[in-house]
Coordinates of C-alpha atoms in Angstrom, one line a residue:
X1 CA 80.6 78.6 85.7
X2 CA 79.8 81.8 83.8
X3 CA 76.6 82.1 85.7
X4 CA 78.4 81.9 89.1
X5 CA 80.8 84.7 88.0
X6 CA 77.8 86.9 87.1
X7 CA 76.4 86.2 90.6
X8 CA 79.7 87.2 92.1
X9 CA 79.9 90.4 90.2
X10 CA 76.3 91.3 91.0
X11 CA 76.8 90.6 94.7
X12 CA 79.9 92.8 94.7
X13 CA 77.9 95.6 93.0
X14 CA 75.2 95.3 95.5
X15 CA 77.6 95.6 98.4
X16 CA 79.4 98.6 96.8
X17 CA 76.0 100.3 96.3
X18 CA 75.1 99.8 100.0
X19 CA 78.5 101.0 101.2
X20 CA 78.5 104.1 99.0
X21 CA 75.1 105.2 100.4
X22 CA 75.9 104.7 104.1
X23 CA 74.6 101.2 104.9
X24 CA 75.9 99.4 108.0
X25 CA 78.7 96.8 107.6
X26 CA 76.5 93.9 108.9
X27 CA 73.6 94.8 106.6
X28 CA 75.9 94.9 103.5
X29 CA 77.5 91.6 104.2
X30 CA 74.2 89.9 105.1
X31 CA 72.5 91.2 102.0
X32 CA 75.4 89.9 99.8
X33 CA 75.3 86.5 101.4
X34 CA 71.5 86.1 101.1
X35 CA 71.6 87.1 97.4
X36 CA 74.4 84.7 96.6
X37 CA 72.6 81.8 98.4
X38 CA 69.4 82.6 96.6
X39 CA 71.2 82.2 93.3
X40 CA 72.6 78.9 94.3
X41 CA 76.2 80.0 95.2
X42 CA 77.0 77.7 98.1
X43 CA 80.7 78.6 98.4
X44 CA 80.4 82.4 98.7
X45 CA 82.4 84.6 101.1
X46 CA 82.4 88.3 101.7
X47 CA 84.6 90.5 103.8
X48 CA 83.3 94.0 104.2
X49 CA 85.0 97.1 105.6
X50 CA 83.8 100.7 105.9
X51 CA 85.5 101.8 102.6
X52 CA 85.6 98.6 100.6
X53 CA 84.8 94.9 100.2
X54 CA 86.2 91.6 99.0
X55 CA 83.9 88.9 97.7
X56 CA 84.8 85.4 96.5
X57 CA 83.0 82.4 95.1
X58 CA 84.4 78.9 94.8
X59 CA 83.2 76.7 92.0
X60 CA 83.8 73.0 93.1
X61 CA 86.3 71.0 91.0
X62 CA 87.3 74.1 89.0
X63 CA 88.6 77.4 90.4
X64 CA 87.8 80.3 92.8
X65 CA 86.9 83.8 91.6
X66 CA 87.2 87.1 93.6
X67 CA 85.9 90.6 93.2
X68 CA 87.1 93.8 95.0
X69 CA 85.2 97.0 95.3
X70 CA 86.4 100.4 96.7
X71 CA 84.1 102.8 98.4
X72 CA 86.2 105.8 99.4
X73 CA 83.4 108.3 99.9
X74 CA 79.9 107.9 101.2
X75 CA 76.9 109.8 100.0
X76 CA 74.0 109.3 102.4
X77 CA 71.0 108.2 100.3
X78 CA 68.6 106.1 102.3
X79 CA 66.3 105.8 99.3
X80 CA 68.9 103.7 97.4
X81 CA 69.5 101.5 100.4
X82 CA 65.7 100.9 100.8
X83 CA 65.5 100.1 97.1
X84 CA 68.3 97.6 97.3
X85 CA 66.7 96.0 100.3
X86 CA 63.4 95.7 98.4
X87 CA 65.2 94.1 95.5
X88 CA 67.1 91.6 97.7
X89 CA 63.8 90.5 99.2
X90 CA 62.4 89.8 95.7
X91 CA 65.6 87.9 94.9
X92 CA 65.3 85.7 98.0
X93 CA 61.7 84.9 97.0
X94 CA 63.0 83.8 93.6
X95 CA 61.1 86.4 91.6
X96 CA 64.1 88.0 89.8
X97 CA 66.8 86.5 87.6
X98 CA 70.4 87.7 87.7
X99 CA 70.0 89.7 84.5
X100 CA 66.8 91.4 85.7
X101 CA 68.4 92.1 89.1
X102 CA 71.5 93.7 87.4
X103 CA 69.2 96.0 85.4
X104 CA 67.2 96.9 88.4
X105 CA 70.4 97.7 90.4
X106 CA 71.7 99.9 87.6
X107 CA 68.5 101.9 87.8
X108 CA 68.8 102.2 91.6
X109 CA 72.4 103.4 91.3
X110 CA 71.2 106.1 88.8
X111 CA 68.5 107.3 91.2
X112 CA 68.8 111.1 91.8
X113 CA 68.4 112.6 95.2
X114 CA 66.3 115.6 96.1
X115 CA 66.8 118.8 94.0
X116 CA 69.5 121.3 95.1
X117 CA 67.1 123.9 96.4
X118 CA 65.0 121.4 98.3
X119 CA 68.1 120.2 100.2
X120 CA 69.2 123.8 100.8
X121 CA 65.8 124.8 102.1
X122 CA 65.8 121.8 104.4
X123 CA 69.2 122.8 105.7
X124 CA 67.9 126.3 106.4
X125 CA 64.9 125.0 108.3
X126 CA 67.0 122.5 110.2
X127 CA 69.4 125.2 111.3
X128 CA 66.6 127.4 112.6
X129 CA 65.1 124.4 114.5
X130 CA 68.4 123.3 116.0
X131 CA 69.1 126.9 117.0
X132 CA 65.8 127.1 118.9
X133 CA 66.3 123.7 120.5
X134 CA 69.7 124.7 121.7
X135 CA 68.2 127.6 123.7
X136 CA 68.1 130.3 121.1
X137 CA 65.2 132.8 120.9
X138 CA 62.8 133.1 118.0
X139 CA 65.0 135.9 116.6
X140 CA 68.1 133.7 116.9
X141 CA 66.2 131.0 114.9
X142 CA 65.3 133.4 112.2
X143 CA 69.0 134.6 112.0
X144 CA 70.1 130.9 111.6
X145 CA 68.1 130.6 108.4
X146 CA 70.6 132.3 106.1
X147 CA 73.6 130.3 107.5
X148 CA 71.7 127.1 107.1
X149 CA 70.7 128.0 103.5
X150 CA 74.3 129.0 102.6
X151 CA 75.9 125.8 104.0
X152 CA 73.2 123.7 102.4
X153 CA 74.0 125.2 99.0
X154 CA 77.8 124.9 99.6
X155 CA 77.7 121.3 100.7
X156 CA 75.6 120.3 97.7
X157 CA 77.9 122.1 95.3
X158 CA 80.9 120.4 96.9
X159 CA 79.3 117.0 96.5
X160 CA 78.7 117.5 92.8
X161 CA 82.2 118.6 91.9
X162 CA 84.2 116.2 89.8
X163 CA 87.3 116.3 92.1
X164 CA 85.9 116.1 95.7
X165 CA 88.0 117.8 98.3
X166 CA 89.5 116.0 101.3
X167 CA 86.9 115.4 104.0
X168 CA 88.8 117.4 106.6
X169 CA 89.1 120.4 104.2
X170 CA 85.5 120.2 103.0
X171 CA 84.1 120.1 106.5
X172 CA 86.4 123.0 107.6
X173 CA 85.2 125.1 104.6
X174 CA 81.5 124.2 105.3
X175 CA 81.8 125.2 109.0
X176 CA 83.6 128.4 107.9
X177 CA 80.7 129.3 105.7
X178 CA 78.3 128.8 108.6
X179 CA 80.4 131.0 110.9
X180 CA 81.0 133.7 108.3
X181 CA 77.3 134.0 107.3
X182 CA 76.2 133.8 111.0
X183 CA 78.6 136.7 112.0
X184 CA 77.4 138.8 109.1
X185 CA 73.7 138.2 109.9
X186 CA 74.2 139.0 113.6
X187 CA 76.2 142.1 112.7
X188 CA 73.5 143.4 110.3
X189 CA 70.8 142.8 112.9
X190 CA 72.8 144.7 115.5
X191 CA 73.0 147.6 113.1
X192 CA 69.2 147.5 112.9
X193 CA 68.9 147.5 116.6
X194 CA 68.2 143.8 117.1
X195 CA 70.5 141.6 119.1
X196 CA 71.1 137.9 118.6
X197 CA 73.3 135.3 120.3
X198 CA 76.0 134.5 117.7
X199 CA 76.9 131.3 119.5
X200 CA 73.3 129.9 119.2
X201 CA 73.1 130.9 115.5
X202 CA 76.4 129.2 114.7
X203 CA 75.5 126.1 116.6
X204 CA 72.2 125.8 114.7
X205 CA 74.1 125.9 111.4
X206 CA 76.8 123.4 112.2
X207 CA 74.6 120.7 113.8
X208 CA 73.7 119.4 110.4
X209 CA 77.4 118.9 109.7
X210 CA 78.0 116.9 112.8
X211 CA 79.0 113.2 112.3
X212 CA 76.0 111.6 114.0
X213 CA 75.5 108.8 111.5
X214 CA 79.2 107.9 111.4
X215 CA 79.5 107.8 115.2
X216 CA 76.3 105.8 115.5
X217 CA 77.4 103.3 112.9
X218 CA 80.8 103.0 114.5
X219 CA 79.3 102.1 117.8
X220 CA 77.0 99.6 116.1
X221 CA 80.0 98.0 114.2
X222 CA 81.9 97.6 117.5
X223 CA 78.9 96.1 119.1
X224 CA 78.8 93.6 116.2
X225 CA 82.5 92.8 116.7
X226 CA 83.5 94.6 113.5
X227 CA 86.2 96.3 115.4
X228 CA 88.2 97.5 112.4
X229 CA 85.2 99.1 110.7
X230 CA 84.1 100.6 114.0
X231 CA 87.5 102.2 114.5
X232 CA 87.5 103.6 111.0
X233 CA 84.1 105.2 111.5
X234 CA 85.2 106.6 114.9
X235 CA 88.3 108.2 113.4
X236 CA 86.1 109.5 110.6
X237 CA 83.8 111.2 113.1
X238 CA 86.8 112.7 115.0
X239 CA 88.2 114.2 111.7
X240 CA 84.8 115.7 110.8
X241 CA 84.5 117.2 114.2
X242 CA 88.0 118.6 114.0
X243 CA 87.3 120.1 110.6
X244 CA 84.2 121.8 111.9
X245 CA 86.0 123.2 115.0
X246 CA 88.9 124.5 112.8
X247 CA 86.5 126.2 110.3
X248 CA 84.4 128.0 113.0
X249 CA 87.5 128.9 115.1
X250 CA 89.4 130.5 112.2
X251 CA 86.4 132.6 111.1
X252 CA 85.7 133.8 114.6
X253 CA 89.3 134.6 115.2
X254 CA 89.5 136.8 112.1
X255 CA 86.1 138.3 112.7
X256 CA 87.2 139.4 116.2
X257 CA 90.0 141.5 114.6
X258 CA 87.5 143.6 112.6
X259 CA 86.5 146.8 114.4
X260 CA 82.8 147.0 115.3
X261 CA 82.2 143.3 115.1
X262 CA 81.4 141.8 118.5
X263 CA 81.7 138.0 119.0

């Protein structure tokens, strides 16, 4: 009986790890069920939502045990998802015991992402590329580098705070940083006699904030008949878009009131 309870707790931890790092609902539930079956848990059930899960295991002729996990915030880390998938394959092949798998999972959960400056530099390059793809000139793309760098640093700092902000507020602030730095860059270039399209520069900076993964996973959840999870992800995507629009709109509104600044 104790072994079955360890299997239940491990499966719940696996599901929580996948959810916290942005895995799809069907992948999370399927992985939990495969692991439980591999460890001989025949009466295992899992109910997975976007922000939490419930798992139970019934031990014949004795009792039923349940585990609940909450995943209120998602940190996109595909490296952890890939590592969990690799671990689950080894478990299915019978090469890992529950104790070994639990130790491996703890190491996976402790995996660090890329360094701060690497993420910030990637954000800057992405902003320049998106700006150019959206019809901006080479000068516009160069002007999009500082806003991309600024929002990359800002987002990473927000993610590492002990008390994370509300998602709507954090996206509004992030978009505001993009708009503010973009307006400053365009204004300074105008003083130097170089003219940029502020719209293209701002668009390049905010594309990385857009909820593409949330919207895609929401559509996939609906297609898999996970209607509740799909609706949650769709609402999440709408809130993110609203926060971005509010942040950019407020900064541009105040910037338009400053003499000499042309939007």
